[in-house]
Amino acid sequence: MKIYFKPLTYITIFAFALFACSSDDSVSDGGNGDDDDVGVTELHAAFAAFNSDAVTAILSDDGTEVYIETTGFPNHTSIYWETDNALYIDEPGVTKTTQDTYIGGGQGEAASFTVDATPDLTGATVTTQLNTIGIAVSGASIFNDQEGMGDLDQAAGSLDWAGAHKGPGVYHYHLEPTPITSDDDSLVGILLDGVFIYGRQCSSTGTNPTDLDASGGHTSTTQYTDGAEEYHYHIINEVYPAGNYAYAPAYVLFAGPFQGY
Ligand SMILES: [Zn+2]
Ligand SMILES: [Zn+2]
């Protein structure tokens, strides 16, 4: 999916917006049609870090694509579980988006998409959309720093200790998900452009990297690349003024743009 903001493409943008609003459970990589990809022979080692109760990742026969599906159920506690669920916790500082919403309710949490096994790092960038932009290792969806058509600050009071909430759509993270990472180098998940995202520190140096591009990306070794250098994102180590978020300080998980399409 490439979005060019020229007058002649308003129809395309409108159609894309309809798609983004109408489908939370099936997200494609935009069909960029790059059939000349060179295949890999095995699934990236980082997939071993995903919650296998929720996430399934399958490498295509030709090794060029990875099909990923998830139940969307995170393997950690939240106020957004039903009160009789073992993972339910009360979070007095959190005002739920609506009282009757819970993980597994509404349209459910499932999501699936296909990514390039080798991200297309040609320098082109793509804006993130208001929907699932990736899957976290917990199994739940990753969203960007926008809520509806407005700023996230408006909804920050509804975010749980994981920096996530559930509206009419799927349960999703907007902020550094502390059950997964808290200023460390843990793998956070994979985004729709096939690029992995890590916590605020990089395993290559053991520090908060200072050479990140606008997306929080850089190229170095990670704990899953067996000494090889690979482009990946980090949660940018910059405090985000997230309105009345109960667990400040907040760090935006990923604001884009995608670098791997
Ligand atoms: Zn949201
Ligand atoms: Zn790094």
CSV table of C-alpha atoms and ligand atoms in Angstrom, one decimal:
chain,number,residue,atom,x,y,z
A,1,MET,CA,0.0,0.0,0.0
A,2,LYS,CA,1.6,3.2,-1.2
A,3,ILE,CA,-0.3,6.5,-0.4
A,4,TYR,CA,0.5,9.5,-2.6
A,5,PHE,CA,-1.2,12.7,-1.6
A,6,LYS,CA,-2.0,14.0,-5.0
A,7,PRO,CA,-5.4,15.4,-6.0
A,8,LEU,CA,-6.1,12.6,-8.4
A,9,THR,CA,-5.8,10.0,-5.7
A,10,TYR,CA,-8.6,11.2,-3.4
A,11,ILE,CA,-10.8,8.2,-4.5
A,12,THR,CA,-8.0,5.8,-3.6
A,13,ILE,CA,-7.6,7.4,-0.2
A,14,PHE,CA,-11.3,7.3,0.4
A,15,ALA,CA,-11.5,3.7,-0.5
A,16,PHE,CA,-8.6,2.9,1.8
A,17,ALA,CA,-10.3,4.7,4.6
A,18,LEU,CA,-13.4,2.7,4.2
A,19,PHE,CA,-11.3,-0.5,4.3
A,20,ALA,CA,-9.4,0.6,7.4
A,21,CYS,CA,-12.7,1.3,9.3
A,22,SER,CA,-14.5,-1.8,8.2
A,23,SER,CA,-12.1,-4.6,8.8
A,24,ASP,CA,-10.2,-5.3,12.0
A,25,ASP,CA,-9.8,-9.0,11.5
A,26,SER,CA,-8.1,-9.2,8.1
A,27,VAL,CA,-5.2,-6.9,7.2
A,28,SER,CA,-3.1,-7.5,4.1
A,29,ASP,CA,0.3,-6.1,3.5
A,30,GLY,CA,-1.1,-4.0,0.7
A,31,GLY,CA,-0.3,-6.3,-2.1
A,32,ASN,CA,2.7,-4.4,-3.3
A,33,GLY,CA,3.3,-7.3,-5.7
A,34,ASP,CA,7.0,-7.6,-5.5
A,35,ASP,CA,7.2,-11.1,-6.8
A,36,ASP,CA,11.0,-10.8,-7.2
A,37,ASP,CA,11.7,-11.3,-3.5
A,38,VAL,CA,14.3,-13.8,-2.7
A,39,GLY,CA,13.0,-16.5,-0.4
A,40,VAL,CA,14.4,-17.5,3.0
A,41,THR,CA,14.7,-21.1,4.1
A,42,GLU,CA,13.4,-20.9,7.6
A,43,LEU,CA,11.1,-18.7,9.8
A,44,HIS,CA,13.0,-15.9,11.5
A,45,ALA,CA,14.2,-17.0,14.9
A,46,ALA,CA,12.3,-14.0,16.6
A,47,PHE,CA,9.0,-15.8,16.0
A,48,ALA,CA,10.0,-18.2,18.8
A,49,ALA,CA,9.4,-15.3,21.2
A,50,PHE,CA,5.7,-15.0,20.4
A,51,ASN,CA,2.9,-16.4,22.6
A,52,SER,CA,2.3,-19.7,20.9
A,53,ASP,CA,-1.1,-20.0,22.5
A,54,ALA,CA,-2.2,-17.0,20.4
A,55,VAL,CA,0.1,-16.6,17.4
A,56,THR,CA,0.7,-18.8,14.4
A,57,ALA,CA,3.4,-17.9,11.8
A,58,ILE,CA,3.9,-19.9,8.7
A,59,LEU,CA,6.6,-19.4,6.0
A,60,SER,CA,5.3,-19.7,2.4
A,61,ASP,CA,6.6,-22.6,0.3
A,62,ASP,CA,8.8,-20.2,-1.7
A,63,GLY,CA,10.2,-18.5,1.4
A,64,THR,CA,9.1,-15.0,0.4
A,65,GLU,CA,6.2,-14.4,2.7
A,66,VAL,CA,5.1,-15.2,6.3
A,67,TYR,CA,1.4,-15.7,7.1
A,68,ILE,CA,0.6,-14.6,10.6
A,69,GLU,CA,-2.6,-15.1,12.5
A,70,THR,CA,-3.5,-14.5,16.1
A,71,THR,CA,-6.4,-15.0,18.5
A,72,GLY,CA,-5.5,-11.5,19.7
A,73,PHE,CA,-5.8,-12.6,23.3
A,74,PRO,CA,-2.8,-11.2,25.3
A,75,ASN,CA,-1.1,-13.5,27.9
A,76,HIS,CA,-1.1,-10.8,30.6
A,77,THR,CA,-3.5,-9.2,33.0
A,78,SER,CA,-5.8,-6.2,32.3
A,79,ILE,CA,-8.9,-4.5,33.4
A,80,TYR,CA,-10.2,-5.3,29.9
A,81,TRP,CA,-10.6,-9.1,30.6
A,82,GLU,CA,-14.0,-10.2,31.9
A,83,THR,CA,-14.2,-10.0,35.7
A,84,ASP,CA,-14.4,-13.8,36.0
A,85,ASN,CA,-11.3,-14.3,33.9
A,86,ALA,CA,-8.1,-15.3,35.8
A,87,LEU,CA,-6.2,-12.5,34.1
A,88,TYR,CA,-8.7,-9.8,35.1
A,89,ILE,CA,-7.3,-7.1,37.5
A,90,ASP,CA,-8.9,-4.0,38.8
A,91,GLU,CA,-7.1,-0.9,37.7
A,92,PRO,CA,-8.6,2.0,39.7
A,93,GLY,CA,-6.8,4.7,37.7
A,94,VAL,CA,-8.3,3.4,34.4
A,95,THR,CA,-11.6,4.5,33.0
A,96,LYS,CA,-12.7,1.8,30.5
A,97,THR,CA,-13.7,3.0,27.0
A,98,THR,CA,-17.2,1.6,27.7
A,99,GLN,CA,-18.1,-0.5,30.8
A,100,ASP,CA,-19.5,-3.4,28.8
A,101,THR,CA,-16.4,-4.0,26.6
A,102,TYR,CA,-14.1,-6.9,27.4
A,103,ILE,CA,-11.4,-9.0,25.6
A,104,GLY,CA,-13.2,-11.5,23.5
A,105,GLY,CA,-16.3,-9.4,23.4
A,106,GLY,CA,-17.7,-7.4,20.5
A,107,GLN,CA,-16.2,-8.5,17.2
A,108,GLY,CA,-13.5,-10.4,19.0
A,109,GLU,CA,-9.7,-9.9,18.8
A,110,ALA,CA,-8.6,-12.1,15.9
A,111,ALA,CA,-6.3,-10.7,13.2
A,112,SER,CA,-4.3,-12.1,10.4
A,113,PHE,CA,-2.0,-10.8,7.7
A,114,THR,CA,0.8,-11.7,5.4
A,115,VAL,CA,4.2,-9.9,5.5
A,116,ASP,CA,7.3,-10.2,3.3
A,117,ALA,CA,9.8,-12.6,4.9
A,118,THR,CA,12.5,-10.1,3.9
A,119,PRO,CA,11.3,-6.4,4.4
A,120,ASP,CA,11.5,-4.2,1.3
A,121,LEU,CA,14.0,-1.5,2.6
A,122,THR,CA,14.2,0.6,-0.5
A,123,GLY,CA,13.8,3.9,1.2
A,124,ALA,CA,10.1,4.4,0.5
A,125,THR,CA,8.0,5.0,3.5
A,126,VAL,CA,4.3,4.4,4.1
A,127,THR,CA,2.1,6.1,6.6
A,128,THR,CA,0.5,3.9,9.3
A,129,GLN,CA,-3.3,3.5,9.4
A,130,LEU,CA,-6.0,3.6,12.1
A,131,ASN,CA,-6.2,-0.1,12.6
A,132,THR,CA,-3.9,-3.1,13.4
A,133,ILE,CA,-0.3,-2.1,12.4
A,134,GLY,CA,1.3,-5.1,13.9
A,135,ILE,CA,1.1,-8.0,16.3
A,136,ALA,CA,2.9,-8.0,19.7
A,137,VAL,CA,4.6,-11.1,21.1
A,138,SER,CA,1.7,-11.3,23.6
A,139,GLY,CA,-0.7,-12.0,20.7
A,140,ALA,CA,-2.5,-8.7,20.9
A,141,SER,CA,-2.7,-6.0,18.2
A,142,ILE,CA,-0.4,-3.0,17.9
A,143,PHE,CA,-1.9,0.4,16.9
A,144,ASN,CA,-0.2,3.7,16.2
A,145,ASP,CA,-0.3,7.0,18.2
A,146,GLN,CA,-3.7,8.1,16.9
A,147,GLU,CA,-7.2,7.3,18.2
A,148,GLY,CA,-10.1,7.5,15.9
A,149,MET,CA,-9.4,10.7,13.9
A,150,GLY,CA,-7.9,12.5,16.9
A,151,ASP,CA,-5.0,12.6,19.3
A,152,LEU,CA,-4.4,9.7,21.6
A,153,ASP,CA,-4.4,12.1,24.6
A,154,GLN,CA,-8.2,12.2,24.5
A,155,ALA,CA,-8.4,8.4,25.1
A,156,ALA,CA,-5.3,8.0,27.4
A,157,GLY,CA,-7.3,7.6,30.5
A,158,SER,CA,-8.7,4.4,29.2
A,159,LEU,CA,-5.3,2.8,28.6
A,160,ASP,CA,-4.5,-0.1,31.0
A,161,TRP,CA,-1.1,-0.8,32.6
A,162,ALA,CA,-0.1,-2.4,29.3
A,163,GLY,CA,-0.7,0.9,27.4
A,164,ALA,CA,-3.7,-0.8,25.7
A,165,HIS,CA,-7.5,-0.6,25.6
A,166,LYS,CA,-10.4,-2.0,23.7
A,167,GLY,CA,-13.1,-0.1,21.9
A,168,PRO,CA,-15.6,-1.5,19.5
A,169,GLY,CA,-12.6,-3.2,17.7
A,170,VAL,CA,-9.8,-5.3,18.9
A,171,TYR,CA,-7.8,-4.9,22.2
A,172,HIS,CA,-4.7,-3.0,21.1
A,173,TYR,CA,-1.5,-1.3,22.4
A,174,HIS,CA,-0.7,2.3,21.7
A,175,LEU,CA,2.1,2.7,24.3
A,176,GLU,CA,5.2,0.9,25.5
A,177,PRO,CA,3.6,-2.4,26.7
A,178,THR,CA,5.1,-2.9,30.1
A,179,PRO,CA,4.1,-6.6,30.5
A,180,ILE,CA,6.4,-7.1,27.5
A,181,THR,CA,9.1,-4.5,27.9
A,182,SER,CA,10.0,-1.7,30.2
A,183,ASP,CA,13.1,0.2,29.0
A,184,ASP,CA,14.9,-3.1,28.0
A,185,ASP,CA,15.8,-4.8,24.7
A,186,SER,CA,12.9,-7.3,24.6
A,187,LEU,CA,11.2,-8.1,21.3
A,188,VAL,CA,7.8,-6.3,21.2
A,189,GLY,CA,6.4,-7.7,18.0
A,190,ILE,CA,6.3,-7.5,14.2
A,191,LEU,CA,4.7,-4.8,12.1
A,192,LEU,CA,2.8,-5.2,8.9
A,193,ASP,CA,5.9,-4.2,6.8
A,194,GLY,CA,7.7,-7.3,8.2
A,195,VAL,CA,10.0,-5.4,10.4
A,196,PHE,CA,10.4,-6.5,14.1
A,197,ILE,CA,10.1,-3.9,16.8
A,198,TYR,CA,12.0,-4.0,20.1
A,199,GLY,CA,12.0,-2.1,23.5
A,200,ARG,CA,13.8,1.1,24.1
A,201,GLN,CA,17.2,-0.5,24.4
A,202,CYS,CA,19.2,-2.4,21.8
A,203,SER,CA,20.8,-5.7,22.6
A,204,SER,CA,23.8,-4.7,20.3
A,205,THR,CA,24.9,-2.1,22.8
A,206,GLY,CA,22.8,-2.6,25.9
A,207,THR,CA,21.8,1.1,25.8
A,208,ASN,CA,19.0,3.3,24.3
A,209,PRO,CA,20.2,3.7,20.7
A,210,THR,CA,21.0,7.2,19.5
A,211,ASP,CA,21.2,6.4,15.8
A,212,LEU,CA,17.5,5.9,15.1
A,213,ASP,CA,15.7,7.2,12.0
A,214,ALA,CA,12.3,8.9,12.1
A,215,SER,CA,10.5,5.6,12.6
A,216,GLY,CA,12.7,4.5,15.5
A,217,GLY,CA,14.7,2.1,13.2
A,218,HIS,CA,18.3,1.3,12.7
A,219,THR,CA,20.5,-1.6,11.5
A,220,SER,CA,22.4,-3.7,14.0
A,221,THR,CA,22.6,-7.1,15.4
A,222,THR,CA,19.8,-8.3,17.7
A,223,GLN,CA,19.4,-11.2,20.1
A,224,TYR,CA,17.6,-13.1,17.3
A,225,THR,CA,20.0,-12.6,14.4
A,226,ASP,CA,23.0,-14.8,15.3
A,227,GLY,CA,25.5,-12.0,14.8
A,228,ALA,CA,24.1,-10.7,11.6
A,229,GLU,CA,23.0,-7.0,11.2
A,230,GLU,CA,19.3,-6.5,10.4
A,231,TYR,CA,17.1,-3.4,10.2
A,232,HIS,CA,14.6,-3.2,13.1
A,233,TYR,CA,12.6,-0.7,15.0
A,234,HIS,CA,12.8,0.4,18.7
A,235,ILE,CA,10.2,2.1,20.9
A,236,ILE,CA,11.6,5.7,20.8
A,237,ASN,CA,13.0,6.7,24.2
A,238,GLU,CA,11.0,10.0,24.3
A,239,VAL,CA,8.3,10.7,26.9
A,240,TYR,CA,4.9,11.2,25.4
A,241,PRO,CA,2.5,13.5,27.2
A,242,ALA,CA,-0.4,11.1,27.2
A,243,GLY,CA,-3.2,13.1,28.8
A,244,ASN,CA,-4.5,11.4,32.0
A,245,TYR,CA,-2.7,8.1,31.4
A,246,ALA,CA,-2.6,6.3,34.8
A,247,TYR,CA,0.8,4.8,34.4
A,248,ALA,CA,3.0,7.8,33.2
A,249,PRO,CA,5.6,8.2,31.9
A,250,ALA,CA,4.3,7.0,28.5
A,251,TYR,CA,6.3,6.1,25.4
A,252,VAL,CA,4.5,5.7,22.0
A,253,LEU,CA,4.9,2.2,20.7
A,254,PHE,CA,5.2,3.1,17.0
A,255,ALA,CA,4.1,6.2,15.2
A,256,GLY,CA,5.5,5.3,11.8
A,257,PRO,CA,6.1,5.6,9.0
A,258,PHE,CA,6.7,2.1,7.9
A,259,GLN,CA,10.1,1.6,6.3
A,260,GLY,CA,9.8,-2.0,5.2
A,261,TYR,CA,7.1,-1.9,2.4
B,1,ZN,ZN,-7.0,2.8,20.7
B,2,ZN,ZN,18.6,-1.9,17.8
